Coordinates of C-alpha atoms and ligand atoms in Angstrom, one line a residue:
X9 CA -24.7 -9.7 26.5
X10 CA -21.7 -7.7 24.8
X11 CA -21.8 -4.0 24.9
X12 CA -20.2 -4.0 22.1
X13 CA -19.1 -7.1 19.5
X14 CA -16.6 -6.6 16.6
X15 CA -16.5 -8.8 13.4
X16 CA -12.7 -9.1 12.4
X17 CA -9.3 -9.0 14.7
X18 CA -7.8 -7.1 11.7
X19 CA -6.1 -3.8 12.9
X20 CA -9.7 -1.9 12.9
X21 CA -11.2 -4.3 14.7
X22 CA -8.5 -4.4 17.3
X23 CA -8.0 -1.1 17.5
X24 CA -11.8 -0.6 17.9
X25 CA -12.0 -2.7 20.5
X26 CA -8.6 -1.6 22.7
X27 CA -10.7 1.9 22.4
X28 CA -13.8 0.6 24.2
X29 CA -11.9 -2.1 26.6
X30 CA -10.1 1.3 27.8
X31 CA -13.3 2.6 28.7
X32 CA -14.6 -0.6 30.4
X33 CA -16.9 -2.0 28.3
X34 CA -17.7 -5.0 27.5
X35 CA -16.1 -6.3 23.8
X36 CA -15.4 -9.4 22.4
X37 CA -13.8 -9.4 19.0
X38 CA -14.8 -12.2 16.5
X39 CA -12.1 -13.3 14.0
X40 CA -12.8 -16.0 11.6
X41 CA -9.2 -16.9 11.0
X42 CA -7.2 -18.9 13.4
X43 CA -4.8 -15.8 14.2
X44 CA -5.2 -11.8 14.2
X45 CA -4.2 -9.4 11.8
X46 CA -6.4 -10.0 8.6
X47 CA -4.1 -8.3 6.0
X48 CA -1.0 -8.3 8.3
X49 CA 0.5 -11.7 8.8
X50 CA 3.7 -12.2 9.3
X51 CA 5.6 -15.6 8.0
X52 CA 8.4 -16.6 10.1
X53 CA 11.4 -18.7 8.2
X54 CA 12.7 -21.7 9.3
X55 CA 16.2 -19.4 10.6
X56 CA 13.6 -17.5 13.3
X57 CA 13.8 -14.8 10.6
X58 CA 10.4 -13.5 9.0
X59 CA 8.4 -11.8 6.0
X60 CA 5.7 -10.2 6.0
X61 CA 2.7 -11.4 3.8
X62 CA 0.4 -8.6 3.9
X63 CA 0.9 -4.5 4.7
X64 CA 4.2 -3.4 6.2
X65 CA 5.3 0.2 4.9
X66 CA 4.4 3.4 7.1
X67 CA 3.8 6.3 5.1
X68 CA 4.0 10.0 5.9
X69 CA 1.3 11.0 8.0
X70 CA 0.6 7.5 9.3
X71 CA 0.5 9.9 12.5
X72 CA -2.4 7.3 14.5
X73 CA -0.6 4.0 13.4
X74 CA 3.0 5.7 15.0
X75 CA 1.2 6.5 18.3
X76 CA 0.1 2.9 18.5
X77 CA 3.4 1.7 17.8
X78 CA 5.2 4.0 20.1
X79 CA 3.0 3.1 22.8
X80 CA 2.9 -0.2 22.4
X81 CA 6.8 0.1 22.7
X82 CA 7.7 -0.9 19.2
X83 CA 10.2 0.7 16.6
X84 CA 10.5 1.2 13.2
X85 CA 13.1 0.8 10.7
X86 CA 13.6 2.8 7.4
X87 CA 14.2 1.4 4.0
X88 CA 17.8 0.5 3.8
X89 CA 20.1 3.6 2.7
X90 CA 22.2 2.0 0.8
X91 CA 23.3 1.2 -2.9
X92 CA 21.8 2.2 -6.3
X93 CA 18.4 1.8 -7.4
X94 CA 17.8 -0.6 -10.5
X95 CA 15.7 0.9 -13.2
X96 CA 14.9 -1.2 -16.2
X97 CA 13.5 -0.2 -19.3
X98 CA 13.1 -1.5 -22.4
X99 CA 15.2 -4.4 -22.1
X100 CA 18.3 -2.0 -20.1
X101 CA 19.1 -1.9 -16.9
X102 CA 20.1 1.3 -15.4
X103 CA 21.6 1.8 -11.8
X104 CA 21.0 5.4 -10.5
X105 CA 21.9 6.9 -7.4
X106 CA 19.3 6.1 -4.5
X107 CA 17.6 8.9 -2.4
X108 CA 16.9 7.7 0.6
X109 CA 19.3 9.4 2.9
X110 CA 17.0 12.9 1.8
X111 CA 14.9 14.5 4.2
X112 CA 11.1 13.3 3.1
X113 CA 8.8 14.7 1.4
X114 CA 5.2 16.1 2.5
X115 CA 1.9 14.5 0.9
X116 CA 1.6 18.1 -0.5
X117 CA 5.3 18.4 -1.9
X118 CA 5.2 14.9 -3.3
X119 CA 1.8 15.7 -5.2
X120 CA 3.4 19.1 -6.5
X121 CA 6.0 16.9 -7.3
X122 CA 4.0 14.4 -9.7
X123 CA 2.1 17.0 -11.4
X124 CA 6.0 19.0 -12.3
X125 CA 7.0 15.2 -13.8
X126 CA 3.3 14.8 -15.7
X127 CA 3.5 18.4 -17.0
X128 CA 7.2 17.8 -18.1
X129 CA 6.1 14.6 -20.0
X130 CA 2.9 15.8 -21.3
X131 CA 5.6 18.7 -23.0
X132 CA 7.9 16.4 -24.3
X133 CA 4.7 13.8 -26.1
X134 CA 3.9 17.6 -27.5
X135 CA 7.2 18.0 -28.8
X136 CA 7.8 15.0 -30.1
X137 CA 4.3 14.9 -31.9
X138 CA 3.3 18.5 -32.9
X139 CA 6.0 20.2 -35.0
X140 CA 3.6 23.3 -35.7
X141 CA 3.6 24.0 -32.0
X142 CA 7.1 23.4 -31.3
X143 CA 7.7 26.2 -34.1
X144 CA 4.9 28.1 -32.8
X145 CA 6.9 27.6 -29.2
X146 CA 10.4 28.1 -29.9
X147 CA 11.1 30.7 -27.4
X148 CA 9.2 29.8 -24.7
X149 CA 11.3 26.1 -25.4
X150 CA 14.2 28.1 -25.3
X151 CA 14.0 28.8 -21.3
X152 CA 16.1 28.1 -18.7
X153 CA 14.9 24.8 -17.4
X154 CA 15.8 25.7 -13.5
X155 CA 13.4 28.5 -14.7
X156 CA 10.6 26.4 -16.0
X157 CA 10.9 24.2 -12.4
X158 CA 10.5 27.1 -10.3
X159 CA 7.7 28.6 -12.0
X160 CA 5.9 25.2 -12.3
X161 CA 6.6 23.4 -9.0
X162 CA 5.0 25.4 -6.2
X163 CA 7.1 23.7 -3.0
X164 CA 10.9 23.7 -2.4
X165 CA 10.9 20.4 -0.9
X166 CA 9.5 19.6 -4.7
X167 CA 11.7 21.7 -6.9
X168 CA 14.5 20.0 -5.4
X169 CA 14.0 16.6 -5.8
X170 CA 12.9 16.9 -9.0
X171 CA 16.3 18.3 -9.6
X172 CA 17.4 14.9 -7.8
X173 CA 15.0 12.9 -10.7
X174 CA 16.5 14.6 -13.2
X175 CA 19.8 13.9 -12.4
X176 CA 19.3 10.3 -11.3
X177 CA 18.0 9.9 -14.6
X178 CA 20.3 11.9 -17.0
X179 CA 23.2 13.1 -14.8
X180 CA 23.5 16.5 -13.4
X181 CA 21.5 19.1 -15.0
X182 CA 24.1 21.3 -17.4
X183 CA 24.8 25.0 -15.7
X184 CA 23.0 26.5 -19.1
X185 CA 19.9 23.7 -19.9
X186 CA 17.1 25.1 -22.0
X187 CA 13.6 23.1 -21.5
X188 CA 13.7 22.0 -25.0
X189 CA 16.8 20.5 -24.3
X190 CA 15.6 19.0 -21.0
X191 CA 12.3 17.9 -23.1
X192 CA 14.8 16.1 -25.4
X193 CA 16.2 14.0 -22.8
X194 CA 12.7 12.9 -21.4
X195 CA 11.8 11.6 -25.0
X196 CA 15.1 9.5 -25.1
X197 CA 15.4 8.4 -21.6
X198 CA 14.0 6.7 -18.7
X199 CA 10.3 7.1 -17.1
X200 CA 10.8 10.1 -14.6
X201 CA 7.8 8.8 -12.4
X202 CA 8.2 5.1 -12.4
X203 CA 12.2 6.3 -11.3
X204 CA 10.1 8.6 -8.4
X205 CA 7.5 5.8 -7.5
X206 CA 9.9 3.4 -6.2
X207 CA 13.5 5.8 -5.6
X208 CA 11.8 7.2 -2.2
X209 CA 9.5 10.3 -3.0
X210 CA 7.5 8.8 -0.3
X211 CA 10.1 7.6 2.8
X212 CA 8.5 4.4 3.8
X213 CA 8.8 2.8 7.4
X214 CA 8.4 -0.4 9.1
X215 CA 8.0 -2.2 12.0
X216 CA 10.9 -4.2 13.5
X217 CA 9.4 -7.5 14.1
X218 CA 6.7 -6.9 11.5
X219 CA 3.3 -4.9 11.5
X220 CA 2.3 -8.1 13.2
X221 CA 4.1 -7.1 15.8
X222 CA 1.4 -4.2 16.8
X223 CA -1.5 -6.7 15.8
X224 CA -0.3 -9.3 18.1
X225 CA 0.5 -6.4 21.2
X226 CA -3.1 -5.2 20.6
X227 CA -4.6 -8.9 20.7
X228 CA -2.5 -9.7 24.0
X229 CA -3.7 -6.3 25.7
X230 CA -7.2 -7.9 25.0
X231 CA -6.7 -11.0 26.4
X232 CA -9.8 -13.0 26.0
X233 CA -12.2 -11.2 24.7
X234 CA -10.4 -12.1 21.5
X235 CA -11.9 -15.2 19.5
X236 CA -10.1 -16.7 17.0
X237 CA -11.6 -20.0 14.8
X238 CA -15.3 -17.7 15.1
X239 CA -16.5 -17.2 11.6
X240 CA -19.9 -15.2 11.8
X241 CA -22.4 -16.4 8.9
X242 CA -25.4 -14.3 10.1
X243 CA -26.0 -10.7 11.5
X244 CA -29.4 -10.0 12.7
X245 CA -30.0 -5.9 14.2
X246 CA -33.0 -4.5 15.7
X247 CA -32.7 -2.9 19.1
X248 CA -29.1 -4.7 19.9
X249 CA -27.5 -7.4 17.7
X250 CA -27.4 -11.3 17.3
X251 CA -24.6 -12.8 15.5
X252 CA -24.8 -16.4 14.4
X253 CA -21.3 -18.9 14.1
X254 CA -20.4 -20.9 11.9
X255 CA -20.7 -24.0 14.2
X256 CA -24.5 -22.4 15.3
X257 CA -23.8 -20.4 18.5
X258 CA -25.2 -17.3 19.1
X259 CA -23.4 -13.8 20.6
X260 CA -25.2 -11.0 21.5
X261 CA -24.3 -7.4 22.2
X262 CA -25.9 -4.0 22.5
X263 CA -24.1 -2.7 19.6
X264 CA -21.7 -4.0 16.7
X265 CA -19.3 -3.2 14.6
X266 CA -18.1 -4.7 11.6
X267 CA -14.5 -4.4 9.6
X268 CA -15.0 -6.6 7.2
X269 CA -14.2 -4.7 3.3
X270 CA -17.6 -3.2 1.1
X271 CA -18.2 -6.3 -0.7
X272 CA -17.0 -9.0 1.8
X273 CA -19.5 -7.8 4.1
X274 CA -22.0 -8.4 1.8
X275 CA -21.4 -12.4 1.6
X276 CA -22.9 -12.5 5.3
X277 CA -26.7 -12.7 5.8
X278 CA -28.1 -9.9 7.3
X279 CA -31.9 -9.8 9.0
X280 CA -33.3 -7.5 8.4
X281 CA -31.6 -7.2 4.4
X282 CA -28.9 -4.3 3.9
X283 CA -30.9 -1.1 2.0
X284 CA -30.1 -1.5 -1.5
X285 CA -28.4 0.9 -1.8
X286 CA -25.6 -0.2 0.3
X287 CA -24.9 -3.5 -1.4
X288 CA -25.2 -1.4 -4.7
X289 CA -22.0 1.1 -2.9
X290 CA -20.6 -2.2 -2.5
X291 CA -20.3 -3.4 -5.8
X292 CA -18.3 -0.4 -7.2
X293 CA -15.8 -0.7 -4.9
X294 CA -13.9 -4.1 -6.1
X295 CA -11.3 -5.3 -3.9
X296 CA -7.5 -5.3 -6.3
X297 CA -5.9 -8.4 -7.1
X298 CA -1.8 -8.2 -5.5
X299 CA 0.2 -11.3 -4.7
X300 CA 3.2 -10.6 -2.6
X301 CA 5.6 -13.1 -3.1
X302 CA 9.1 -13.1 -1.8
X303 CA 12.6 -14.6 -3.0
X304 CA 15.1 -16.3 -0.2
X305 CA 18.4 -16.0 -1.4
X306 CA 21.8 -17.3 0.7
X307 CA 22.8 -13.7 1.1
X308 CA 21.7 -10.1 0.2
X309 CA 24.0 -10.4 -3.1
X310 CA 22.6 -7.0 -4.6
X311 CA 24.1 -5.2 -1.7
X312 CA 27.5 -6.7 -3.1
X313 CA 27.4 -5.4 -6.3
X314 CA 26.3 -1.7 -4.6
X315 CA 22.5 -2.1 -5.4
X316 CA 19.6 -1.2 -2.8
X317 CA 17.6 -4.3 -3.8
X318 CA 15.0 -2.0 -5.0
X319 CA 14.2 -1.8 -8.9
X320 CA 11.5 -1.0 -11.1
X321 CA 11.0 -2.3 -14.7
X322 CA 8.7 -1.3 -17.5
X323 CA 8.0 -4.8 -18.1
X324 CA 7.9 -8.7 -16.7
X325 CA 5.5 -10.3 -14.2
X326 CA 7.3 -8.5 -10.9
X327 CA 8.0 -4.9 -11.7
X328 CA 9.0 -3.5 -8.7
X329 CA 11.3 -5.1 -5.6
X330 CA 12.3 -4.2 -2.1
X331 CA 15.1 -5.4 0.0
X332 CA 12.9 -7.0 3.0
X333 CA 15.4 -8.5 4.9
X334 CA 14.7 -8.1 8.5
X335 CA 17.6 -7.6 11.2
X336 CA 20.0 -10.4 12.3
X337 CA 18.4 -12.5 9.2
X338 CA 20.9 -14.6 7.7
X339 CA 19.6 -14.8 4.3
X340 CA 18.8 -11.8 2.0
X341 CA 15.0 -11.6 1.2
X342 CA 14.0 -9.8 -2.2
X343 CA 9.8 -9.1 -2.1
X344 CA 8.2 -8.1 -5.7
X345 CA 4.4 -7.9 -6.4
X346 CA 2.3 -9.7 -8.9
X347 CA 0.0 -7.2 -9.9
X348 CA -3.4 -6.5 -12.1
X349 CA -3.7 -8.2 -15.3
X350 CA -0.2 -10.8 -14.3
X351 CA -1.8 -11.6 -11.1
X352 CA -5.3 -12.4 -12.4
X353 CA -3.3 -15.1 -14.8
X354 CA -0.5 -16.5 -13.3
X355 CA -2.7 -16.8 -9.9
X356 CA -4.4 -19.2 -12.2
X357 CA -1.0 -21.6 -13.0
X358 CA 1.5 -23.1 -10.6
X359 CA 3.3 -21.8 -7.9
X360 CA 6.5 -23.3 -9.4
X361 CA 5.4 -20.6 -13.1
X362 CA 5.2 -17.6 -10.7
X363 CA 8.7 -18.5 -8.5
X364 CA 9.9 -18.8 -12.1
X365 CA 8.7 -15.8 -13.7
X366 CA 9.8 -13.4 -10.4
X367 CA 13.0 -15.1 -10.4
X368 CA 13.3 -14.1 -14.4
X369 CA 12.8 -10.8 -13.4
X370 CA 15.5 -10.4 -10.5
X371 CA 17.7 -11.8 -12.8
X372 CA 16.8 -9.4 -15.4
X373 CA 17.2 -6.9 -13.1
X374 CA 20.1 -7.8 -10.2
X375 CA 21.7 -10.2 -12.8
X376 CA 22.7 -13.9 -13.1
X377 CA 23.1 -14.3 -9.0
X378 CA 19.6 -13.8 -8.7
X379 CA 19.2 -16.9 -10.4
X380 CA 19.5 -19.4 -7.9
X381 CA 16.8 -18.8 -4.6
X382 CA 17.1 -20.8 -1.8
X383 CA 13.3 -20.2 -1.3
X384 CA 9.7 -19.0 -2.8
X385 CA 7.2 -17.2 -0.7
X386 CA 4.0 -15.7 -1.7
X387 CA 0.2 -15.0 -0.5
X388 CA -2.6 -14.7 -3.1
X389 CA -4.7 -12.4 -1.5
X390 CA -7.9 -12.7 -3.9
X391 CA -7.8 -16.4 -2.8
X392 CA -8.6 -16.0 0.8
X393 CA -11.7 -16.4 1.6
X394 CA -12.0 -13.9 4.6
X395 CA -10.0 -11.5 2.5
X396 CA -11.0 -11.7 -0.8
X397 CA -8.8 -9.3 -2.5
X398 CA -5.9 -6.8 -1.9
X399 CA -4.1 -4.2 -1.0
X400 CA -7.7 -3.1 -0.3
X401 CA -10.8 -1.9 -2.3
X402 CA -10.3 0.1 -5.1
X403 CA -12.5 3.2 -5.9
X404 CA -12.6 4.1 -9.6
X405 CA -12.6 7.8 -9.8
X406 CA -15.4 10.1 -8.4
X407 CA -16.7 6.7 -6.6
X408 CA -15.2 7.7 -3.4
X409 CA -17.0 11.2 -3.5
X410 CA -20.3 9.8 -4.1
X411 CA -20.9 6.1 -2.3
X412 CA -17.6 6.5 0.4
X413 CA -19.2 8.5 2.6
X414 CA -22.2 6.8 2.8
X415 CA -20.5 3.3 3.1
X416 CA -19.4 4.4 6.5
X417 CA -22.6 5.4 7.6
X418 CA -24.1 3.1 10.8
X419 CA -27.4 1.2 10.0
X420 CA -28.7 1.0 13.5
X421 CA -26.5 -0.5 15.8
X422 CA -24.3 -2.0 13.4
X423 CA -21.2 0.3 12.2
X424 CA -19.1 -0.1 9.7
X425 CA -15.2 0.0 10.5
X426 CA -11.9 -0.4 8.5
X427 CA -9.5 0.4 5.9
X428 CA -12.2 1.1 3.0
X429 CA -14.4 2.9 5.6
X430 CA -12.1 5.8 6.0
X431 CA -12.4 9.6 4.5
X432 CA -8.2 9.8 4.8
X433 CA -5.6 6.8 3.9
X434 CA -8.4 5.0 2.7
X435 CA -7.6 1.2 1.9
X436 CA -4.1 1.9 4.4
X437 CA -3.1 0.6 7.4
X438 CA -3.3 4.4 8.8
X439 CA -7.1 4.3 7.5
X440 CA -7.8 1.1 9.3
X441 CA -6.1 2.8 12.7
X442 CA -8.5 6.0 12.1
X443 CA -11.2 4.3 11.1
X444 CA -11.5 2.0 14.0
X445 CA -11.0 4.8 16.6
X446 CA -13.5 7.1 15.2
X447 CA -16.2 4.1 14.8
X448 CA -15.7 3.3 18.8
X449 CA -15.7 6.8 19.9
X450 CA -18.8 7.1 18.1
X451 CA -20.3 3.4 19.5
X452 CA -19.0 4.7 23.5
X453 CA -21.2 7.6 23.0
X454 CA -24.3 6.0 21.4
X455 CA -23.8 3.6 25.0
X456 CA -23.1 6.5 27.3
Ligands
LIG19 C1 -0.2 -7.6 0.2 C2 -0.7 -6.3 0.9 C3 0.2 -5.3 1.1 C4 -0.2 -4.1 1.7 N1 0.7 -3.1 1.9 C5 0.4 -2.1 2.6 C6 1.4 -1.1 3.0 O1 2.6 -1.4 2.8 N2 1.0 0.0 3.7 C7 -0.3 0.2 4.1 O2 -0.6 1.2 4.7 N3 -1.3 -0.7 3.7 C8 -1.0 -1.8 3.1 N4 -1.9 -2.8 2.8 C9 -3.3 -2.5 3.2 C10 -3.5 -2.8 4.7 O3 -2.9 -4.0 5.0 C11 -5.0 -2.9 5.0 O4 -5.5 -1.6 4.7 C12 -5.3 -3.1 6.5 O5 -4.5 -4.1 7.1 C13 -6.8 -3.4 6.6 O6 -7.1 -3.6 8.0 P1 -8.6 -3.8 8.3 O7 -8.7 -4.1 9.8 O8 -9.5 -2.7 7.8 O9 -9.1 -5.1 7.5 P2 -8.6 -6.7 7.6 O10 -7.2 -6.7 8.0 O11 -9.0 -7.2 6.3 O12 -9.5 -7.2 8.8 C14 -10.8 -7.8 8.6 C15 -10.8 -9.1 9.5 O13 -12.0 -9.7 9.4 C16 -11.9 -11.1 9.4 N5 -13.1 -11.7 8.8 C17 -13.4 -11.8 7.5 N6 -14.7 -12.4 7.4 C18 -15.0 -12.7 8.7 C19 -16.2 -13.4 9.2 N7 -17.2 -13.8 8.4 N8 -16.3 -13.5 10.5 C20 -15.3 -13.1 11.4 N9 -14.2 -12.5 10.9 C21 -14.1 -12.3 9.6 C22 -10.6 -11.3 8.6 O14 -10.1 -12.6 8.8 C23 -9.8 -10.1 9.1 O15 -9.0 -10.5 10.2 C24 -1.5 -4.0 2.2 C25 -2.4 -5.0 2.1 C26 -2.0 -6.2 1.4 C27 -2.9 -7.4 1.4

């Protein structure tokens, strides 16, 4: 008997489990897959190079997930530095100056941030649609626009990139710009937020070797008590827990805990049933639909024409790419999402439509030397079984507030761990990390 058993070698579950193993007891983690990770997976290339298929980038904050990764020895790598960003819209392709070599922002600056670009677009749909109040406005319009960001953006870390935005977007600002002159340029010219989305608001990280990298440390450090190829069809809880394989044997344990996301977990058969109103929580949190798909090209051509690798377009079937390539590879790899509505159809035609239709976009994008890949990557997420769906669930608004909370809440001796289980970075890789800590701490003491 198991003082504990996990459902899922994911990064909860691992992390869960490295948490109790420290504290001698007794684990064994059941993965249904025949490797660990869940939603990381790396894919390595035929030149010892790799991608990686499922969540790489390291937010701010992700302050649990860097602890891992600094104790497990590992480092991370920023987003490359160089070259322009690629925005496209409406057919043009614009490259503007990247920020990445900026000191980041804070959750709380980057939020300030969005809501200065909102109200400044929400002004300029106003200006170009209500003449009365543009007359009824005119001195107020008539502002210094340095003026209008510092009384509207809270944070200096803010102000000033939105100065950066600006810029990036229209050139410098003029020494003597009025805010209906400013409002002007937002009506003519590029998307101010899709420009912030992807130009590095947020300075992403990753791991060299590939989130995998942690997953696999954390799987080695548990040696054994690791089970790959063990699917678990049946979860029966009273006073301990007795979990039923695929292939009929049983494993029991004092206490369990379980990663697998809201509605996945539902597909198992539980004795006694889940309440009601749990399988109810479930259903409003549908997992998204992302593929990640990748282009091999013979060498990072972008970076020869001064570009980042990184664009993002107002239209096509991929509108945002990264520059992926990892150290010492010696091809350049582009990665691009399929996402929502041009996921749920192409995931429906050939993989030769969607190589196709990212490769369009690249081209639209980097030009006619992204027309010729060497190589087509990709992982449909929605169409894994133990998965079934990505990045992770996806609370409409207010759903969080009411049926989150709740979600997480142990029935018995069964817990519930993992991205979508967390109250902060829910559905990241920092939630999973927090998550799966707090869910063993709380399963140690139950045992103590
Ligand atoms: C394409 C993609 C890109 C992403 N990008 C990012 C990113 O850049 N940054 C970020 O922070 N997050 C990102 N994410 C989200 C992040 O990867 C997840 O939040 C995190 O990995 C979830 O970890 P988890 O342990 O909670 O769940 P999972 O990793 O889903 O773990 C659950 C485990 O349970 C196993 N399992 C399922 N059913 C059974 C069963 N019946 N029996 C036994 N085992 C079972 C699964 O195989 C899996 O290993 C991304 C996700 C995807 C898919």
């Amino acid at each position: 008997m198991f003082d504990c058993a996990i459902i899922g070698a994911g990064l909860a579950g691992l992390v869960a489990a490295r948490h109790l193993a420290d504290r001698g007891l007794k684990v064994c983690v059941l993965e249904a897959r025949d490797r660990v990770g869940g939603r990381v997976e790396n894919k390595v290339l035929n030149d010892g190079s790799y991608v990686e298929l499922g969540g790489q980038w390291i937010g701010p904050g992700f302050d649990s997930l860097l602890e891992i990764i600094e104790e497990l020895g590992l480092e991370t790598i920023g987003m490359p530095a160089d070259g322009n960003l690629v925005v496209r819209l409406r057919g043009q392709a614009l490259s503007v100056p990247s920020s990445e070599d900026e000191p980041a922002l804070t959750p709380f600056e980057v939020s300030d941030l969005g809501q200065g670009l909102m109200r400044l677009r929400r002004l300029a749909e106003r200006l170009r649609t209500d003449n009365a109040w543009r007359q009824a406005n005119d001195t107020w319009l008539n502002q210094d626009l340095r003026r209008w960001i510092t009384t509207n953006l809270r944070t200096q870390g803010a102000q000033r990139r939105f100065t950066e935005v600006y810029a990036a977007a229209f050139g410098p600002m003029p020494q003597e710009c009025t805010l209906l002159e400013g409002l002007h340029q937002v009506n003519a010219g590029p998307d101010l937020e899709t420009m912030l989305a992807s130009n590095g608001g947020l300075h992403q990280k990753r791991v060299e070797g590939g989130m995998a990298a942690v997953t696999d440390a954390l799987a080695a450090k548990l040696g054994d008590a690791v089970r790959l190829g063990a699917e678990v069809v049946k979860v029966e809880h009273g006073d301990g827990v007795k979990l039923t394989l695929a292939d009929g044997e049983v494993v029991e344990a004092k206490q369990l805990i379980s990663t697998l996301p809201p509605r996945l977990a539902m597909s198992l058969e539980h004795e006694p049933a889940l309440p009601q109103w749990r399988s109810e929580a479930a259903d409003k949190v549908a997992p998204g639909n992302v593929i990640k798909a990748f282009l091999i090209y013979d060498t990072p051509f972008w970076r020869e024409l001064g570009l980042s690798g990184q664009s993002s377009a107002d239209e096509g079937a991929v509108r945002v790419t990264f520059d992926t390539t990892a150290k010492g590879a010696a091809k350049g790899h582009l990665m691009g999402f399929f996402e929502g509505a041009d996921a749920d159809s192409l995931s429906r035609r050939s993989v030769t439509l969607r190589e196709r239709a990212f490769t369009d976009s690249v081209v639209r994008s980097f030009g006619e030397q992204g027309a010729k890949p060497v190589a087509y990557l990709e992982r449909d997420w929605a169409a894994e079984k133990f998965t079934g769906g990505c990045h992770g669930a996806h609370f409409a608004p207010g759903v969080w507030t009411t049926n989150g909370p709740i979600l997480a809440q142990a029935d018995g001796p069964l817990h519930w761990a993992g991205a979508e289980y967390a109250n902060r970075f829910n559905g990241y890789l920092e939630g999973a990390v927090r998550s799966g800590r707090e869910v063993a701490a709380a399963v140690a003491r139950n045992l103590a």
